[in-house]
Amino acid sequence: MQSHSGLLQFRVDPMLSPDLRRSIDSILTGLKDAERADSLTAPLSLKKLTVDFVSESSLHTLKPGPEFRICVLDSNQGLFSFGQNLDESHVHAVLDDSLDLKQIERLIAPRLQALVKVKEESFVTLGMKNIRKFETRARKITQNAFTSEDLLNYAQALVDLEKDLIQADDLGKLEKVLKQFTKVNIERSKFQFFSSGELAEVTPSENFLLLPPFKGVFIAIEMNWNDEDHFRLFKRLFFFYTLVNFFRSQQNIEDPFFDEKLWESVLDSIPFPVALLSEKAEVHQHNTLFAKLGFAPSGCLKLKLREKILINDIPYNVYRKDVFHLDEKKILFVFFTESFFLKGDGNLTPSGQELGIISSSIAHELNNPIAGIQAALSLLLLDESLNQEAEQTLTEMKNGAIRCKQLIETFLGFSRANPSKLQIYESTMSPIEICYQQAQNLLRFRTVESGIRFNFESIKHADFKAQVNLSLLTMTFYLILGELMTLYSHQLLVANKNQIEKVIKGEIVESSQEIQIQLHELNISNLGLSKLIQNLLTIENFVLQVSDYSLRFIYNP
């Protein structure tokens, strides 16, 4: 973004707080070539990307337009306080007061890159057109424009120029060499060198000439080639051809599959630790997850196919395969976690099938007696001679059997790739609300015993769009709610309070990529998370952020 700042225009809403405006000023200081306006009504700069920083209080005044709009929230606001639908508010992103240049760059990068590409393509078309004119003009000259001595002297100057260009390893040095050459060897020359970062400064003209890219960067020159003096015109033409040949020679054509960065990105996209080793335990390739394991390559060679091992308290299934390349034997290792079987698309590996068989067997073994108990209790409740106390006891037993069946469904969901539902609830309830209700059911005996209950209001900013295993999410809620009850009991004990009504109040806030539990009075800054909770969060691609009065489940695939 720094190199293309000349293509940017920033407009700052005067309704933003002074602190926010100062923060934005500080962030934009490094973008010296960018335009800056302190009003959203400032005229749009043509052929530039306009970025508006908007206050939430100004959203109602916005209308659809070509600008890229970022709503910036004050320090006393959180991202969850953004009270509008993002599409309906005519803004493209929402940031809080901790915004920085990297966040802004990530947001506007796609549009800025598209603008740069459009400009480059338009100048490529113009440059090629001017080159054809230049060559046509030179062909029309039939008389000798210079002597043999002139030609040899100039040819030697071009050879020296190429030597100097080879020594120059960046665009700044190249520009300095070219300007010095034109000053000494080409009379009456108006010369300018451009790179991709200076596109905003280029004015279309017939003097604009395109050059081959240098290290993947767009470059061009501006030179008054249409000279009536034939000798000077040919000198410009030979100078231009020398530059074209030099920059073409710098373009190394390589097989893209030998690009080290390509293989690194491919391996890092695999969601398991992967390593390719030699028979001497030399690492030829590996991904970031393997590096994080901290497992010695020599230890890998001792592992067998389908062996199960424990690394950092996490169980792994080992896949091992010999790979032969150029008469050399290499060994590929992949460490699969149990989450692989939980998040699959239905095509389970043998270990996943075994997990499904075991879960199904346990479910049938538990379901059969539970079904018999439910039937027996229903039959007993038909007896009209039952007294009130006996009927109440039987009803409670039947409700307990129903909760046992729900618990079986929850654990059975662990063996499914994508369980669609846990229990039939009202169709108006979201999956997040269903998981919370199921967790409440699992905690019922503990809530009765402790006298503590939860009173959470459900708030939905948008439907939670991520596909998660609902059984795992239910179990995660169950464990965390249990931790909250323990912490609440401890705080009551320390404060020596003997409250009649023990209620943990708060809200469950749902958005497209995030779930947040906000608590009214319970301070959870000292909340501890067990390894089981951490593993469940990892399996479901959640990052949990704990502050004094909230838990944020951020989906991070």
Coordinates of C-alpha atoms in Angstrom, one line a residue:
M1 CA 0.0 0.0 0.0
Q2 CA 2.9 2.3 0.7
S3 CA 4.2 2.1 -2.9
H4 CA 0.7 2.8 -4.3
S5 CA -0.3 5.5 -1.9
G6 CA -0.6 8.0 -4.8
L7 CA -3.7 6.1 -5.9
L8 CA -5.5 6.6 -2.6
Q9 CA -7.7 9.3 -1.2
F10 CA -8.7 9.2 2.5
R11 CA -11.7 11.1 3.9
V12 CA -12.3 11.3 7.6
D13 CA -15.7 11.9 9.2
P14 CA -15.5 15.1 11.4
M15 CA -18.1 13.3 13.7
L16 CA -15.5 10.9 14.9
S17 CA -14.0 11.7 18.3
P18 CA -10.8 13.8 18.5
D19 CA -8.9 10.8 19.8
L20 CA -9.9 8.6 16.9
R21 CA -9.1 11.4 14.3
R22 CA -5.7 11.7 15.9
S23 CA -5.1 8.0 15.7
I24 CA -6.1 7.9 12.0
D25 CA -3.9 10.9 11.3
S26 CA -1.0 9.0 12.9
I27 CA -1.7 5.9 10.9
L28 CA -1.9 7.8 7.5
T29 CA 1.3 9.8 8.1
G30 CA 3.4 7.2 6.3
L31 CA 1.3 7.4 3.2
K32 CA 2.8 10.6 2.0
D33 CA 1.4 10.5 -1.6
A34 CA -2.2 9.9 -0.5
E35 CA -4.8 12.6 -0.6
R36 CA -6.4 13.5 2.7
A37 CA -9.7 15.3 3.5
D38 CA -11.4 16.1 6.8
S39 CA -14.9 15.7 5.4
L40 CA -17.0 13.0 3.8
T41 CA -18.4 15.5 1.4
A42 CA -15.0 16.4 -0.2
P43 CA -15.1 15.7 -3.9
L44 CA -14.1 12.2 -5.0
S45 CA -10.7 12.1 -6.8
L46 CA -11.0 10.6 -10.2
K47 CA -9.1 7.4 -11.0
K48 CA -8.3 6.9 -7.3
L49 CA -9.6 4.6 -4.6
T50 CA -11.5 6.7 -2.0
V51 CA -11.5 5.3 1.6
D52 CA -13.9 6.9 4.1
F53 CA -13.6 6.6 7.9
V54 CA -17.1 6.9 9.2
S55 CA -18.6 7.4 12.6
E56 CA -21.6 5.2 13.6
S57 CA -23.6 8.4 14.1
S58 CA -23.2 9.3 10.4
L59 CA -24.3 5.9 9.0
H60 CA -27.9 7.1 8.5
T61 CA -26.7 9.8 6.0
L62 CA -24.8 7.4 3.8
K63 CA -25.9 6.4 0.3
P64 CA -24.5 3.8 -2.0
G65 CA -21.4 5.0 -3.8
P66 CA -18.0 3.9 -5.1
E67 CA -16.1 4.7 -1.9
F68 CA -14.8 2.0 0.4
R69 CA -16.3 2.8 3.8
I70 CA -14.9 1.8 7.2
C71 CA -17.1 2.4 10.3
V72 CA -14.8 3.2 13.3
L73 CA -16.2 2.7 16.8
D74 CA -15.1 4.8 19.8
S75 CA -13.3 3.3 22.7
N76 CA -16.5 3.0 24.8
Q77 CA -18.0 0.9 22.1
G78 CA -17.3 -2.7 21.2
L79 CA -17.7 -4.5 17.9
F80 CA -20.8 -6.2 19.3
S81 CA -22.4 -2.7 19.9
F82 CA -22.6 -2.2 16.1
G83 CA -26.3 -2.0 15.9
Q84 CA -26.9 -2.4 12.1
N85 CA -26.8 -5.0 9.4
L86 CA -23.5 -4.5 7.6
D87 CA -25.0 -4.6 4.1
E88 CA -27.8 -2.2 4.9
S89 CA -25.5 0.3 6.5
H90 CA -23.6 1.0 3.3
V91 CA -20.2 0.3 5.0
H92 CA -17.8 -2.4 4.0
A93 CA -16.1 -3.0 7.4
V94 CA -16.3 -2.2 11.1
L95 CA -13.2 -1.5 13.2
D96 CA -12.8 -0.5 16.8
D97 CA -10.4 2.1 18.2
S98 CA -7.4 -0.3 18.1
L99 CA -7.2 -0.1 14.3
D100 CA -3.8 0.0 12.7
L101 CA -2.3 0.3 9.2
K102 CA -2.1 -3.5 8.7
Q103 CA -5.9 -3.9 9.3
I104 CA -6.7 -1.1 6.9
E105 CA -4.3 -2.5 4.3
R106 CA -5.9 -6.0 4.5
L107 CA -9.4 -4.5 4.0
I108 CA -8.6 -2.3 1.0
A109 CA -5.9 -4.5 -0.6
P110 CA -8.3 -6.3 -3.1
R111 CA -9.8 -3.0 -4.4
L112 CA -6.4 -1.3 -4.6
Q113 CA -4.8 -4.2 -6.4
A114 CA -7.7 -4.2 -8.9
L115 CA -7.2 -0.5 -9.5
V116 CA -3.5 -1.0 -10.0
K117 CA -4.2 -3.8 -12.5
V118 CA -6.6 -1.6 -14.5
K119 CA -4.1 1.2 -14.6
E120 CA -1.3 -1.1 -15.6
E121 CA -3.4 -2.7 -18.4
S122 CA -4.4 0.8 -19.8
F123 CA -0.7 1.9 -19.8
V124 CA 0.4 -1.4 -21.4
T125 CA -2.1 -0.7 -24.2
L126 CA -0.8 2.9 -24.6
G127 CA 2.8 1.9 -24.4
M128 CA 2.5 -0.8 -27.1
K129 CA 0.7 1.6 -29.4
N130 CA 3.5 4.2 -28.9
I131 CA 6.2 1.6 -29.6
R132 CA 4.6 0.8 -32.9
K133 CA 4.5 4.5 -33.8
F134 CA 8.2 4.8 -32.8
E135 CA 9.3 1.9 -35.0
T136 CA 7.2 3.0 -38.0
R137 CA 8.7 6.5 -37.8
A138 CA 12.2 5.0 -37.8
R139 CA 11.5 2.8 -40.8
K140 CA 10.5 5.7 -42.9
I141 CA 14.0 7.1 -42.8
T142 CA 15.9 6.0 -45.9
Q143 CA 19.0 8.1 -45.9
N144 CA 22.0 7.4 -43.7
A145 CA 21.6 9.1 -40.4
F146 CA 25.1 8.7 -39.1
T147 CA 28.6 7.6 -40.0
S148 CA 30.3 4.3 -39.1
E149 CA 32.4 6.0 -36.5
D150 CA 29.3 7.5 -34.9
L151 CA 27.7 4.1 -34.8
L152 CA 30.7 2.4 -33.2
N153 CA 31.1 5.1 -30.5
Y154 CA 27.4 4.9 -29.6
A155 CA 27.4 1.1 -29.7
Q156 CA 30.3 1.2 -27.1
A157 CA 28.3 3.6 -25.0
L158 CA 25.4 1.1 -25.0
V159 CA 27.7 -1.8 -24.0
D160 CA 28.9 0.3 -21.1
L161 CA 25.3 1.1 -20.2
E162 CA 24.4 -2.6 -20.1
K163 CA 27.3 -3.2 -17.8
D164 CA 26.2 -0.5 -15.4
L165 CA 22.6 -1.9 -15.5
I166 CA 23.8 -5.3 -14.5
Q167 CA 25.5 -3.8 -11.5
A168 CA 22.3 -2.0 -10.4
D169 CA 20.2 -4.4 -8.3
D170 CA 17.2 -2.2 -7.5
L171 CA 14.9 0.3 -9.3
G172 CA 16.4 3.3 -7.6
K173 CA 19.9 2.5 -8.9
L174 CA 18.5 1.6 -12.4
E175 CA 16.8 5.0 -12.6
K176 CA 20.0 6.8 -11.7
V177 CA 22.1 4.9 -14.3
L178 CA 19.5 5.6 -17.1
K179 CA 19.2 9.3 -16.3
Q180 CA 22.9 9.7 -16.4
F181 CA 23.2 7.9 -19.7
T182 CA 20.5 10.0 -21.4
K183 CA 22.1 13.2 -20.0
V184 CA 25.5 12.4 -21.5
N185 CA 24.6 10.5 -24.7
I186 CA 21.2 11.6 -26.0
E187 CA 21.0 15.3 -26.8
R188 CA 17.8 17.3 -26.1
S189 CA 16.3 14.3 -24.2
K190 CA 13.4 14.6 -21.8
F191 CA 13.6 11.3 -19.9
Q192 CA 11.5 9.9 -17.0
F193 CA 11.5 6.4 -15.5
F194 CA 8.4 5.0 -13.9
S195 CA 7.6 1.9 -11.8
S196 CA 4.4 0.4 -10.6
G197 CA 4.3 2.6 -7.4
E198 CA 4.4 5.8 -9.5
L199 CA 1.3 5.1 -11.7
A200 CA -0.6 8.0 -10.2
E201 CA 2.1 10.4 -11.6
V202 CA 2.0 9.1 -15.2
T203 CA 0.2 11.3 -17.7
P204 CA -0.8 9.5 -20.9
S205 CA 1.2 10.8 -23.9
E206 CA 2.8 9.5 -27.1
N207 CA 6.2 9.6 -25.3
F208 CA 5.2 6.8 -22.9
L209 CA 7.0 3.6 -23.7
L210 CA 6.5 0.2 -22.1
L211 CA 9.4 -2.0 -20.8
P212 CA 9.4 -5.6 -19.8
P213 CA 8.7 -6.1 -16.0
F214 CA 11.7 -6.0 -13.7
K215 CA 11.5 -8.7 -11.0
G216 CA 7.8 -8.8 -11.6
V217 CA 7.3 -5.0 -11.2
F218 CA 5.7 -2.9 -13.9
I219 CA 8.2 -0.4 -15.4
A220 CA 8.1 2.1 -18.2
I221 CA 9.9 5.3 -19.5
E222 CA 8.8 8.6 -20.9
M223 CA 11.1 9.9 -23.7
N224 CA 10.6 12.4 -26.4
W225 CA 11.4 10.0 -29.2
N226 CA 9.8 11.9 -32.2
D227 CA 12.8 14.0 -33.1
E228 CA 13.3 15.6 -36.6
D229 CA 17.0 14.9 -36.3
H230 CA 17.4 11.4 -37.7
F231 CA 20.6 10.7 -35.8
R232 CA 19.1 11.5 -32.5
L233 CA 15.9 9.5 -33.3
F234 CA 18.0 6.4 -34.1
K235 CA 20.0 6.9 -30.9
R236 CA 16.8 6.9 -28.9
L237 CA 15.6 3.8 -30.8
F238 CA 18.8 1.8 -30.1
F239 CA 18.7 3.0 -26.5
F240 CA 15.1 1.7 -26.1
Y241 CA 15.9 -1.7 -27.7
T242 CA 18.9 -2.0 -25.4
L243 CA 16.7 -1.5 -22.4
V244 CA 14.1 -4.0 -23.7
N245 CA 16.7 -6.7 -24.3
F246 CA 18.3 -6.1 -20.9
F247 CA 15.1 -6.4 -18.9
R248 CA 14.0 -9.4 -20.9
S249 CA 17.3 -11.1 -20.0
Q250 CA 16.6 -10.5 -16.3
Q251 CA 13.4 -12.5 -16.5
N252 CA 14.4 -16.0 -15.4
I253 CA 11.9 -18.5 -16.6
E254 CA 11.5 -21.2 -14.0
D255 CA 9.2 -24.1 -13.5
P256 CA 6.7 -22.9 -10.9
F257 CA 6.7 -26.3 -9.2
F258 CA 10.3 -25.6 -8.1
D259 CA 9.3 -22.5 -6.2
E260 CA 10.1 -23.2 -2.6
K261 CA 7.4 -20.7 -1.4
L262 CA 4.8 -22.6 -3.4
W263 CA 5.6 -25.9 -1.7
E264 CA 5.6 -24.2 1.7
S265 CA 2.1 -22.7 1.2
V266 CA 0.8 -26.1 -0.2
L267 CA 2.1 -28.0 2.8
D268 CA 0.9 -25.3 5.3
S269 CA -2.6 -25.6 3.9
I270 CA -2.7 -29.3 5.0
P271 CA -4.4 -29.3 8.5
F272 CA -2.1 -32.0 9.9
P273 CA 1.6 -32.2 10.8
V274 CA 3.4 -33.4 7.6
A275 CA 7.1 -34.2 7.1
L276 CA 9.2 -35.7 4.3
L277 CA 12.4 -37.3 5.7
S278 CA 15.5 -39.1 4.4
E279 CA 16.6 -42.4 5.8
K280 CA 19.2 -40.5 7.8
A281 CA 16.4 -38.4 9.5
E282 CA 17.2 -35.3 7.3
V283 CA 14.1 -33.1 6.8
H284 CA 13.5 -32.4 3.1
Q285 CA 10.1 -30.8 3.5
H286 CA 7.7 -30.1 6.4
N287 CA 4.9 -27.8 7.3
T288 CA 4.4 -25.4 10.2
L289 CA 2.3 -27.8 12.2
F290 CA 5.1 -30.4 12.2
A291 CA 7.5 -27.8 13.5
K292 CA 5.1 -26.9 16.3
L293 CA 5.0 -30.6 17.4
G294 CA 8.6 -30.4 18.6
F295 CA 9.0 -34.1 17.7
A296 CA 12.5 -35.2 16.7
P297 CA 12.9 -36.5 13.0
S298 CA 14.9 -39.4 14.3
G299 CA 11.9 -40.3 16.5
C300 CA 9.7 -40.3 13.4
L301 CA 11.7 -43.1 11.8
K302 CA 10.9 -45.4 14.7
L303 CA 7.2 -45.0 14.1
K304 CA 5.1 -47.6 12.2
L305 CA 2.1 -47.2 9.9
R306 CA -1.1 -46.7 11.9
E307 CA 0.7 -46.5 15.1
K308 CA -1.0 -44.4 17.8
I309 CA 1.2 -42.0 19.8
L310 CA 0.7 -39.2 22.3
I311 CA 2.5 -35.9 21.6
N312 CA 1.9 -32.9 23.9
D313 CA -1.1 -34.8 25.5
I314 CA -2.8 -35.0 22.1
P315 CA -3.4 -38.5 20.5
Y316 CA -2.2 -38.9 16.9
N317 CA -2.6 -41.7 14.3
V318 CA 0.6 -42.1 12.2
Y319 CA 0.5 -42.5 8.4
R320 CA 3.9 -43.6 7.0
K321 CA 4.7 -44.2 3.3
D322 CA 8.0 -44.7 1.4
V323 CA 8.5 -42.4 -1.5
F324 CA 11.2 -42.9 -4.2
H325 CA 12.6 -40.0 -6.2
L326 CA 15.8 -40.0 -8.3
D327 CA 16.9 -43.4 -6.9
E328 CA 16.6 -42.0 -3.3
K329 CA 14.2 -43.3 -0.7
K330 CA 12.3 -40.7 1.4
I331 CA 9.7 -41.3 4.0
L332 CA 6.5 -39.3 4.3
F333 CA 4.9 -38.9 7.7
V334 CA 1.4 -37.5 8.4
F335 CA 0.1 -37.2 11.9
F336 CA -3.7 -37.4 11.9
T337 CA -5.7 -36.2 15.0
E338 CA -9.0 -37.5 16.1
S339 CA -10.6 -34.3 14.9
F340 CA -10.0 -35.5 11.3
F341 CA -12.7 -38.1 11.8
L342 CA -15.1 -35.6 13.4
K343 CA -14.9 -33.0 10.7
G344 CA -14.8 -35.2 7.6
D345 CA -17.3 -35.1 4.7
G346 CA -18.6 -38.5 5.4
N347 CA -15.7 -40.6 4.0
L348 CA -14.3 -42.1 7.2
T349 CA -11.0 -43.8 7.4
P350 CA -10.8 -47.2 9.0
S351 CA -10.1 -45.6 12.4
G352 CA -13.1 -43.4 11.9
Q353 CA -15.3 -46.4 11.0
E354 CA -14.2 -48.1 14.2
L355 CA -15.1 -45.0 16.2
G356 CA -18.6 -45.0 14.6
I357 CA -19.1 -48.7 15.3
I358 CA -18.1 -48.4 18.9
S359 CA -20.3 -45.3 19.4
S360 CA -23.2 -47.0 17.7
S361 CA -22.8 -50.1 19.9
I362 CA -22.7 -48.1 23.1
A363 CA -25.8 -46.1 21.9
H364 CA -27.8 -49.3 21.3
E365 CA -26.7 -50.8 24.6
L366 CA -27.9 -47.7 26.4
N367 CA -30.9 -47.0 24.2
N368 CA -32.5 -50.4 24.7
P369 CA -32.8 -50.3 28.5
I370 CA -33.7 -46.6 28.5
A371 CA -36.5 -47.3 26.0
G372 CA -37.7 -50.2 28.3
I373 CA -37.6 -47.9 31.3
Q374 CA -39.6 -45.2 29.5
A375 CA -42.2 -47.7 28.4
A376 CA -42.6 -49.1 31.9
L377 CA -42.9 -45.7 33.4
S378 CA -45.5 -44.6 30.9
L379 CA -47.5 -47.8 31.7
L380 CA -47.3 -47.2 35.4
L381 CA -48.5 -43.6 35.0
L382 CA -51.7 -45.0 33.4
D383 CA -52.8 -46.4 36.7
E384 CA -55.6 -44.2 38.0
S385 CA -55.2 -45.4 41.6
L386 CA -51.8 -43.7 42.0
N387 CA -51.6 -41.1 44.8
Q388 CA -50.2 -37.7 44.0
E389 CA -46.8 -38.4 45.6
A390 CA -46.3 -41.6 43.6
E391 CA -47.4 -40.0 40.3
Q392 CA -44.9 -37.1 40.9
T393 CA -42.1 -39.6 41.6
L394 CA -42.8 -41.5 38.4
T395 CA -43.0 -38.3 36.4
E396 CA -39.6 -37.2 37.6
M397 CA -38.2 -40.6 36.8
K398 CA -39.6 -40.4 33.3
N399 CA -38.1 -36.9 32.8
G400 CA -34.8 -38.3 34.0
A401 CA -35.0 -41.1 31.4
I402 CA -35.6 -38.5 28.7
R403 CA -32.5 -36.5 29.8
C404 CA -30.5 -39.7 29.6
K405 CA -31.6 -40.3 26.1
Q406 CA -30.6 -36.7 25.2
L407 CA -27.2 -37.3 26.7
I408 CA -26.8 -40.5 24.6
E409 CA -27.7 -38.4 21.5
T410 CA -25.0 -35.8 22.4
F411 CA -22.2 -38.4 22.8
L412 CA -23.4 -40.3 19.7
G413 CA -22.9 -37.0 17.7
F414 CA -19.2 -37.3 18.4
S415 CA -18.9 -40.1 15.8
R416 CA -20.8 -38.2 13.1
A417 CA -19.1 -36.1 10.6
N418 CA -21.7 -33.3 10.6
P419 CA -24.6 -34.0 13.0
S420 CA -27.5 -31.9 11.7
K421 CA -29.4 -31.8 15.0
L422 CA -29.2 -32.8 18.6
Q423 CA -32.8 -32.8 19.6
I424 CA -36.0 -31.5 18.1
Y425 CA -36.7 -28.0 19.5
E426 CA -38.8 -25.2 18.2
S427 CA -38.0 -24.4 14.6
T428 CA -37.4 -20.8 15.6
M429 CA -34.4 -21.7 17.7
S430 CA -30.9 -21.3 16.2
P431 CA -28.3 -24.1 16.5
I432 CA -26.4 -22.0 19.1
E433 CA -29.6 -21.7 21.2
I434 CA -30.2 -25.5 20.9
C435 CA -26.7 -26.3 22.1
Y436 CA -27.1 -23.9 25.0
Q437 CA -30.4 -25.6 26.0
Q438 CA -28.9 -29.0 25.7
A439 CA -26.0 -28.0 27.9
Q440 CA -28.5 -26.7 30.5
N441 CA -30.2 -30.0 30.5
L442 CA -26.9 -31.8 31.1
L443 CA -26.3 -29.5 34.1
R444 CA -29.8 -29.9 35.6
F445 CA -28.8 -32.1 38.5
R446 CA -26.0 -29.9 39.4
T447 CA -28.1 -26.8 39.3
V448 CA -30.7 -28.4 41.5
E449 CA -28.0 -29.5 44.0
S450 CA -26.2 -26.1 44.1
G451 CA -29.3 -23.9 43.8
I452 CA -27.5 -21.9 41.0
R453 CA -29.3 -21.3 37.8
F454 CA -28.5 -19.4 34.6
N455 CA -30.6 -16.5 33.1
F456 CA -29.1 -15.8 29.7
E457 CA -30.9 -13.7 27.1
S458 CA -30.4 -14.7 23.5
I459 CA -29.3 -11.8 21.1
K460 CA -28.7 -12.4 17.4
H461 CA -26.9 -9.9 15.2
A462 CA -26.7 -12.4 12.4
D463 CA -27.0 -16.1 11.8
F464 CA -23.9 -18.0 12.9
K465 CA -22.7 -19.3 9.5
A466 CA -19.9 -21.6 10.4
Q467 CA -20.5 -25.4 10.1
V468 CA -19.7 -26.9 13.5
N469 CA -20.3 -30.2 15.2
L470 CA -23.3 -29.4 17.4
S471 CA -22.5 -32.3 19.8
L472 CA -19.0 -30.9 20.4
L473 CA -20.4 -27.4 20.8
T474 CA -22.9 -28.6 23.4
M475 CA -20.2 -30.4 25.3
T476 CA -18.0 -27.2 25.2
F477 CA -20.9 -25.1 26.6
Y478 CA -21.6 -27.8 29.2
L479 CA -18.0 -27.8 30.5
I480 CA -17.7 -23.9 30.4
L481 CA -21.0 -23.4 32.1
G482 CA -19.9 -25.9 34.8
E483 CA -16.7 -23.8 35.3
L484 CA -18.8 -20.7 35.6
M485 CA -20.9 -22.3 38.3
T486 CA -17.7 -23.4 40.2
L487 CA -16.3 -19.9 40.0
Y488 CA -19.6 -18.3 41.1
S489 CA -19.8 -20.6 44.1
H490 CA -16.2 -19.8 45.0
Q491 CA -16.8 -16.1 44.8
L492 CA -19.9 -16.3 47.0
L493 CA -17.9 -18.4 49.6
V494 CA -15.1 -15.8 49.6
A495 CA -17.5 -12.9 49.9
N496 CA -19.3 -14.8 52.7
K497 CA -22.7 -14.2 50.9
N498 CA -25.7 -16.4 51.6
Q499 CA -28.0 -15.4 48.8
I500 CA -31.4 -16.9 48.6
E501 CA -31.5 -16.5 44.8
K502 CA -28.3 -17.6 43.0
V503 CA -28.6 -16.5 39.4
I504 CA -25.8 -16.0 36.8
K505 CA -27.2 -13.4 34.5
G506 CA -26.0 -12.4 31.0
E507 CA -26.5 -12.7 27.3
I508 CA -25.5 -15.1 24.5
V509 CA -24.7 -12.9 21.5
E510 CA -24.6 -14.5 18.1
S511 CA -23.0 -13.1 14.9
S512 CA -21.9 -14.6 11.6
Q513 CA -18.4 -15.7 12.8
E514 CA -18.6 -15.3 16.5
I515 CA -20.4 -16.3 19.7
Q516 CA -20.1 -14.3 22.8
I517 CA -21.2 -14.9 26.4
Q518 CA -21.5 -11.6 28.2
L519 CA -21.9 -11.7 32.0
H520 CA -23.5 -8.9 34.1
E521 CA -21.9 -9.4 37.5
L522 CA -19.7 -12.4 37.5
N523 CA -16.0 -11.5 37.0
I524 CA -14.3 -14.3 35.1
S525 CA -10.8 -12.9 34.7
N526 CA -9.5 -15.9 36.8
L527 CA -11.4 -18.5 34.8
G528 CA -9.3 -21.6 34.1
L529 CA -9.8 -23.8 31.1
S530 CA -9.1 -27.5 31.2
K531 CA -7.2 -29.3 28.5
L532 CA -10.4 -31.0 27.4
I533 CA -12.1 -27.6 26.7
Q534 CA -9.0 -26.4 24.8
N535 CA -9.0 -29.6 22.7
L536 CA -12.7 -29.2 21.9
L537 CA -12.2 -25.6 20.9
T538 CA -9.2 -26.6 18.7
I539 CA -11.2 -29.4 17.0
E540 CA -14.1 -27.0 16.1
N541 CA -11.7 -24.2 15.0
F542 CA -12.7 -21.8 17.8
V543 CA -10.3 -19.3 19.4
L544 CA -11.6 -18.4 22.9
Q545 CA -10.8 -14.9 24.3
V546 CA -11.6 -14.4 27.9
S547 CA -12.0 -10.9 29.4
D548 CA -13.3 -9.7 32.8
Y549 CA -17.0 -10.2 31.9
S550 CA -17.2 -12.0 28.6
L551 CA -16.1 -15.0 26.6
R552 CA -15.7 -14.7 22.9
F553 CA -15.8 -17.8 20.7
I554 CA -14.2 -16.6 17.4
Y555 CA -14.5 -19.1 14.5
N556 CA -11.0 -19.3 12.9
P557 CA -10.8 -22.1 10.3

